[in-house]
């Protein structure tokens, strides 16, 4: 059983930056593909970014390409999401997730989920 805990959310002005972290425990972190998702009030969950087991491949949702960067540190069992040039439309609860299979990037069928951290971008 993998536990995921997100941190780093908060309130930021449009054009600003935030860095989210997701610390994992209870499993072999390098065995999992990691992803970030977000859900805004009244909207469906949206894929934000994903990263392969060793970090060699990154995947991004269209709305964040060129602004967000996903990375991981397997020695620290942590995945990060660097968010730059934030826009009010990025306001949402951001959650990280873990999956053993890379297909989860496409299917969003991740095995483990964190509780999420709120990101609010003011205009």
GROMACS .gro file of C-alpha atoms in nm:
model
  123
    1UNK     CA    1   0.000   0.000   0.000
    2UNK     CA    2   0.141   0.332  -0.111
    3UNK     CA    3   0.064   0.654   0.075
    4UNK     CA    4   0.095   0.985  -0.107
    5UNK     CA    5   0.104   1.326   0.060
    6UNK     CA    6   0.101   1.647  -0.141
    7UNK     CA    7   0.232   1.984  -0.025
    8UNK     CA    8   0.317   2.323  -0.167
    9UNK     CA    9  -0.022   2.453  -0.265
   10UNK     CA   10  -0.141   2.803  -0.183
   11UNK     CA   11  -0.254   3.137  -0.316
   12UNK     CA   12  -0.053   3.305  -0.591
   13UNK     CA   13  -0.110   3.590  -0.832
   14UNK     CA   14  -0.147   3.529  -1.203
   15UNK     CA   15   0.192   3.503  -1.368
   16UNK     CA   16   0.351   3.363  -1.055
   17UNK     CA   17   0.496   3.022  -0.975
   18UNK     CA   18   0.444   2.739  -0.731
   19UNK     CA   19   0.619   2.409  -0.675
   20UNK     CA   20   0.415   2.114  -0.558
   21UNK     CA   21   0.568   1.811  -0.393
   22UNK     CA   22   0.429   1.463  -0.342
   23UNK     CA   23   0.603   1.238  -0.092
   24UNK     CA   24   0.544   0.865  -0.120
   25UNK     CA   25   0.580   0.595   0.143
   26UNK     CA   26   0.493   0.230   0.182
   27UNK     CA   27   0.626   0.104  -0.148
   28UNK     CA   28   0.921   0.101  -0.386
   29UNK     CA   29   0.887   0.446  -0.535
   30UNK     CA   30   1.090   0.371  -0.846
   31UNK     CA   31   0.843   0.094  -0.935
   32UNK     CA   32   0.567   0.345  -0.997
   33UNK     CA   33   0.476   0.578  -1.277
   34UNK     CA   34   0.368   0.904  -1.116
   35UNK     CA   35   0.109   1.153  -1.225
   36UNK     CA   36  -0.041   1.486  -1.129
   37UNK     CA   37  -0.409   1.560  -1.177
   38UNK     CA   38  -0.630   1.852  -1.091
   39UNK     CA   39  -0.997   1.909  -1.034
   40UNK     CA   40  -1.156   2.249  -1.036
   41UNK     CA   41  -1.487   2.315  -0.864
   42UNK     CA   42  -1.772   2.176  -1.072
   43UNK     CA   43  -1.541   2.021  -1.330
   44UNK     CA   44  -1.410   1.674  -1.406
   45UNK     CA   45  -1.068   1.556  -1.302
   46UNK     CA   46  -0.802   1.658  -1.555
   47UNK     CA   47  -0.467   1.500  -1.631
   48UNK     CA   48  -0.185   1.752  -1.575
   49UNK     CA   49   0.142   1.563  -1.606
   50UNK     CA   50   0.300   1.221  -1.579
   51UNK     CA   51   0.649   1.082  -1.548
   52UNK     CA   52   0.794   0.737  -1.610
   53UNK     CA   53   0.966   0.521  -1.351
   54UNK     CA   54   1.315   0.670  -1.381
   55UNK     CA   55   1.203   1.008  -1.509
   56UNK     CA   56   1.318   0.962  -1.865
   57UNK     CA   57   0.978   1.037  -2.014
   58UNK     CA   58   0.739   1.316  -1.922
   59UNK     CA   59   0.384   1.370  -2.041
   60UNK     CA   60   0.170   1.683  -2.017
   61UNK     CA   61  -0.186   1.789  -2.064
   62UNK     CA   62  -0.238   2.038  -2.345
   63UNK     CA   63  -0.341   2.318  -2.111
   64UNK     CA   64  -0.013   2.314  -1.918
   65UNK     CA   65   0.246   2.233  -2.185
   66UNK     CA   66   0.531   2.481  -2.178
   67UNK     CA   67   0.435   2.614  -1.833
   68UNK     CA   68   0.451   2.315  -1.599
   69UNK     CA   69   0.738   2.072  -1.542
   70UNK     CA   70   0.717   1.735  -1.371
   71UNK     CA   71   1.023   1.572  -1.215
   72UNK     CA   72   1.102   1.306  -0.962
   73UNK     CA   73   1.372   1.218  -0.712
   74UNK     CA   74   1.363   0.843  -0.652
   75UNK     CA   75   1.615   0.869  -0.369
   76UNK     CA   76   1.369   1.094  -0.184
   77UNK     CA   77   1.056   0.909  -0.302
   78UNK     CA   78   0.916   1.240  -0.417
   79UNK     CA   79   0.761   1.375  -0.734
   80UNK     CA   80   0.743   1.746  -0.808
   81UNK     CA   81   0.534   1.975  -1.021
   82UNK     CA   82   0.690   2.310  -1.104
   83UNK     CA   83   0.416   2.546  -1.216
   84UNK     CA   84   0.516   2.869  -1.389
   85UNK     CA   85   0.316   3.148  -1.556
   86UNK     CA   86   0.012   3.045  -1.356
   87UNK     CA   87  -0.330   3.153  -1.477
   88UNK     CA   88  -0.660   3.185  -1.289
   89UNK     CA   89  -0.779   2.884  -1.490
   90UNK     CA   90  -0.517   2.674  -1.310
   91UNK     CA   91  -0.710   2.710  -0.984
   92UNK     CA   92  -0.795   2.359  -0.863
   93UNK     CA   93  -0.716   2.086  -0.614
   94UNK     CA   94  -0.401   1.914  -0.734
   95UNK     CA   95  -0.347   1.547  -0.654
   96UNK     CA   96  -0.065   1.309  -0.724
   97UNK     CA   97  -0.114   0.945  -0.813
   98UNK     CA   98   0.094   0.630  -0.857
   99UNK     CA   99   0.062   0.339  -1.097
  100UNK     CA  100   0.277   0.040  -1.182
  101UNK     CA  101   0.190   0.063  -1.549
  102UNK     CA  102   0.262   0.337  -1.800
  103UNK     CA  103  -0.081   0.287  -1.958
  104UNK     CA  104  -0.227   0.476  -1.664
  105UNK     CA  105  -0.101   0.796  -1.825
  106UNK     CA  106  -0.360   0.740  -2.098
  107UNK     CA  107  -0.636   0.571  -1.901
  108UNK     CA  108  -0.601   0.775  -1.579
  109UNK     CA  109  -0.645   0.440  -1.398
  110UNK     CA  110  -0.389   0.503  -1.128
  111UNK     CA  111  -0.370   0.269  -0.830
  112UNK     CA  112  -0.301   0.513  -0.547
  113UNK     CA  113  -0.405   0.872  -0.491
  114UNK     CA  114  -0.314   1.149  -0.251
  115UNK     CA  115  -0.563   1.376  -0.078
  116UNK     CA  116  -0.471   1.680  -0.281
  117UNK     CA  117  -0.352   2.034  -0.222
  118UNK     CA  118  -0.539   2.351  -0.315
  119UNK     CA  119  -0.389   2.591  -0.567
  120UNK     CA  120  -0.561   2.925  -0.611
  121UNK     CA  121  -0.449   3.175  -0.873
  122UNK     CA  122  -0.583   3.527  -0.839
  123UNK     CA  123  -0.623   3.761  -1.134
   0.00000   0.00000   0.00000
